[in-house]
PDB file of C-alpha atoms in Angstrom:
ATOM      1  CA  MET A   1     -17.933 -35.764 -42.200  1.00  0.00           C
ATOM      2  CA  SER A   2     -14.651 -36.300 -40.625  1.00  0.00           C
ATOM      3  CA  LEU A   3     -11.348 -36.613 -42.426  1.00  0.00           C
ATOM      4  CA  ASP A   4     -11.035 -40.166 -41.111  1.00  0.00           C
ATOM      5  CA  TYR A   5     -14.350 -41.251 -42.912  1.00  0.00           C
ATOM      6  CA  HIS A   6     -13.209 -39.460 -45.871  1.00  0.00           C
ATOM      7  CA  PHE A   7     -10.055 -41.042 -46.120  1.00  0.00           C
ATOM      8  CA  THR A   8     -10.637 -44.369 -44.600  1.00  0.00           C
ATOM      9  CA  VAL A   9     -14.119 -45.238 -46.141  1.00  0.00           C
ATOM     10  CA  GLU A  10     -14.535 -43.003 -49.375  1.00  0.00           C
ATOM     11  CA  GLN A  11     -10.950 -43.181 -50.905  1.00  0.00           C
ATOM     12  CA  GLU A  12     -10.089 -46.687 -49.695  1.00  0.00           C
ATOM     13  CA  VAL A  13     -13.221 -48.120 -50.862  1.00  0.00           C
ATOM     14  CA  GLY A  14     -13.233 -46.284 -54.154  1.00  0.00           C
ATOM     15  CA  SER A  15      -9.702 -47.381 -54.780  1.00  0.00           C
ATOM     16  CA  SER A  16     -10.336 -51.090 -54.002  1.00  0.00           C
ATOM     17  CA  THR A  17     -13.247 -51.339 -56.239  1.00  0.00           C
ATOM     18  CA  HIS A  18     -11.435 -49.192 -59.016  1.00  0.00           C
ATOM     19  CA  ALA A  19     -14.244 -46.663 -58.743  1.00  0.00           C
ATOM     20  CA  PHE A  20     -13.781 -43.004 -59.097  1.00  0.00           C
ATOM     21  CA  PHE A  21     -12.963 -41.051 -55.974  1.00  0.00           C
ATOM     22  CA  GLY A  22     -12.018 -37.464 -55.245  1.00  0.00           C
ATOM     23  CA  PHE A  23      -8.328 -36.469 -55.298  1.00  0.00           C
ATOM     24  CA  ASN A  24      -7.563 -33.777 -52.826  1.00  0.00           C
ATOM     25  CA  GLY A  25      -4.073 -32.683 -53.787  1.00  0.00           C
ATOM     26  CA  THR A  26      -2.156 -33.701 -50.516  1.00  0.00           C
ATOM     27  CA  ALA A  27       0.891 -35.875 -51.335  1.00  0.00           C
ATOM     28  CA  GLY A  28      -0.688 -37.126 -54.491  1.00  0.00           C
ATOM     29  CA  ILE A  29       1.503 -38.653 -57.330  1.00  0.00           C
ATOM     30  CA  TRP A  30       0.319 -38.230 -61.026  1.00  0.00           C
ATOM     31  CA  ARG A  31       1.335 -39.760 -64.237  1.00  0.00           C
ATOM     32  CA  ILE A  32       2.283 -36.949 -66.542  1.00  0.00           C
ATOM     33  CA  ALA A  33       0.501 -38.769 -69.296  1.00  0.00           C
ATOM     34  CA  ALA A  34      -2.568 -38.792 -67.374  1.00  0.00           C
ATOM     35  CA  ILE A  35      -2.499 -35.000 -66.813  1.00  0.00           C
ATOM     36  CA  ASN A  36      -1.970 -34.213 -70.407  1.00  0.00           C
ATOM     37  CA  GLU A  37      -4.494 -36.700 -71.582  1.00  0.00           C
ATOM     38  CA  ALA A  38      -6.943 -35.132 -69.160  1.00  0.00           C
ATOM     39  CA  GLY A  39      -6.279 -31.826 -70.687  1.00  0.00           C
ATOM     40  CA  GLY A  40      -3.561 -30.618 -68.221  1.00  0.00           C
ATOM     41  CA  TRP A  41      -3.837 -28.637 -65.138  1.00  0.00           C
ATOM     42  CA  LYS A  42      -6.692 -26.064 -64.972  1.00  0.00           C
ATOM     43  CA  ASP A  43      -6.424 -23.096 -62.608  1.00  0.00           C
ATOM     44  CA  ARG A  44      -9.928 -21.678 -63.550  1.00  0.00           C
ATOM     45  CA  THR A  45     -11.389 -23.236 -60.489  1.00  0.00           C
ATOM     46  CA  THR A  46     -10.589 -23.510 -56.794  1.00  0.00           C
ATOM     47  CA  VAL A  47     -10.962 -27.124 -57.019  1.00  0.00           C
ATOM     48  CA  GLU A  48      -8.639 -27.882 -59.689  1.00  0.00           C
ATOM     49  CA  ASP A  49      -7.354 -31.290 -58.012  1.00  0.00           C
ATOM     50  CA  MET A  50     -10.659 -32.448 -58.095  1.00  0.00           C
ATOM     51  CA  ASP A  51     -11.293 -31.270 -61.688  1.00  0.00           C
ATOM     52  CA  LEU A  52      -8.373 -32.974 -62.966  1.00  0.00           C
ATOM     53  CA  ALA A  53      -9.422 -36.181 -61.199  1.00  0.00           C
ATOM     54  CA  VAL A  54     -12.809 -36.107 -62.778  1.00  0.00           C
ATOM     55  CA  ARG A  55     -11.401 -35.263 -66.116  1.00  0.00           C
ATOM     56  CA  ALA A  56      -8.670 -38.228 -65.955  1.00  0.00           C
ATOM     57  CA  SER A  57     -11.331 -40.527 -64.807  1.00  0.00           C
ATOM     58  CA  LEU A  58     -13.516 -39.876 -67.617  1.00  0.00           C
ATOM     59  CA  ARG A  59     -10.564 -40.635 -70.027  1.00  0.00           C
ATOM     60  CA  GLY A  60     -10.046 -43.920 -68.192  1.00  0.00           C
ATOM     61  CA  TRP A  61      -7.476 -43.542 -65.828  1.00  0.00           C
ATOM     62  CA  LYS A  62      -7.567 -45.391 -62.356  1.00  0.00           C
ATOM     63  CA  PHE A  63      -6.935 -44.139 -59.135  1.00  0.00           C
ATOM     64  CA  LEU A  64      -4.942 -46.079 -56.241  1.00  0.00           C
ATOM     65  CA  TYR A  65      -5.193 -44.772 -52.597  1.00  0.00           C
ATOM     66  CA  LEU A  66      -2.212 -45.967 -50.366  1.00  0.00           C
ATOM     67  CA  GLY A  67      -3.709 -45.474 -46.718  1.00  0.00           C
ATOM     68  CA  ASP A  68      -0.655 -46.923 -44.955  1.00  0.00           C
ATOM     69  CA  LEU A  69       1.763 -44.799 -46.910  1.00  0.00           C
ATOM     70  CA  GLN A  70       3.271 -41.790 -44.702  1.00  0.00           C
ATOM     71  CA  VAL A  71       4.629 -38.609 -46.080  1.00  0.00           C
ATOM     72  CA  LEU A  72       6.371 -35.955 -44.100  1.00  0.00           C
ATOM     73  CA  ILE A  73       4.840 -32.346 -44.522  1.00  0.00           C
ATOM     74  CA  TYR A  74       5.821 -28.858 -43.547  1.00  0.00           C
ATOM     75  CA  LEU A  75       3.154 -26.805 -41.984  1.00  0.00           C
ATOM     76  CA  VAL A  76       3.676 -23.174 -41.935  1.00  0.00           C
ATOM     77  CA  SER A  77       2.706 -21.452 -38.747  1.00  0.00           C
ATOM     78  CA  ASP A  78       2.300 -17.840 -40.437  1.00  0.00           C
ATOM     79  CA  VAL A  79       0.805 -16.981 -43.782  1.00  0.00           C
ATOM     80  CA  LEU A  80       3.295 -14.215 -44.269  1.00  0.00           C
ATOM     81  CA  ILE A  81       6.168 -16.841 -44.207  1.00  0.00           C
ATOM     82  CA  ILE A  82       4.763 -18.388 -47.449  1.00  0.00           C
ATOM     83  CA  SER A  83       4.762 -15.251 -49.498  1.00  0.00           C
ATOM     84  CA  THR A  84       8.579 -14.786 -48.683  1.00  0.00           C
ATOM     85  CA  ASN A  85       9.569 -18.115 -49.385  1.00  0.00           C
TER      86      ASN A  85
END
């Protein structure tokens, strides 16, 4: 599955039908109330973003995917640079 399929189909369709779709953590914005009502951010898993999305969805929160929104991102070329920041 390509990322284009993932974002163009799965998330846009899920959003437009108010159905659950997986949140992957990149450039996402959450309401603090949604995080708190879902039980907070749990770091016990390697998919904490998806875990939170599932728990928030089960509590009735809806998700909105904005495919035309652009966000600047800083990509680090060396892993060692991350540890020194």
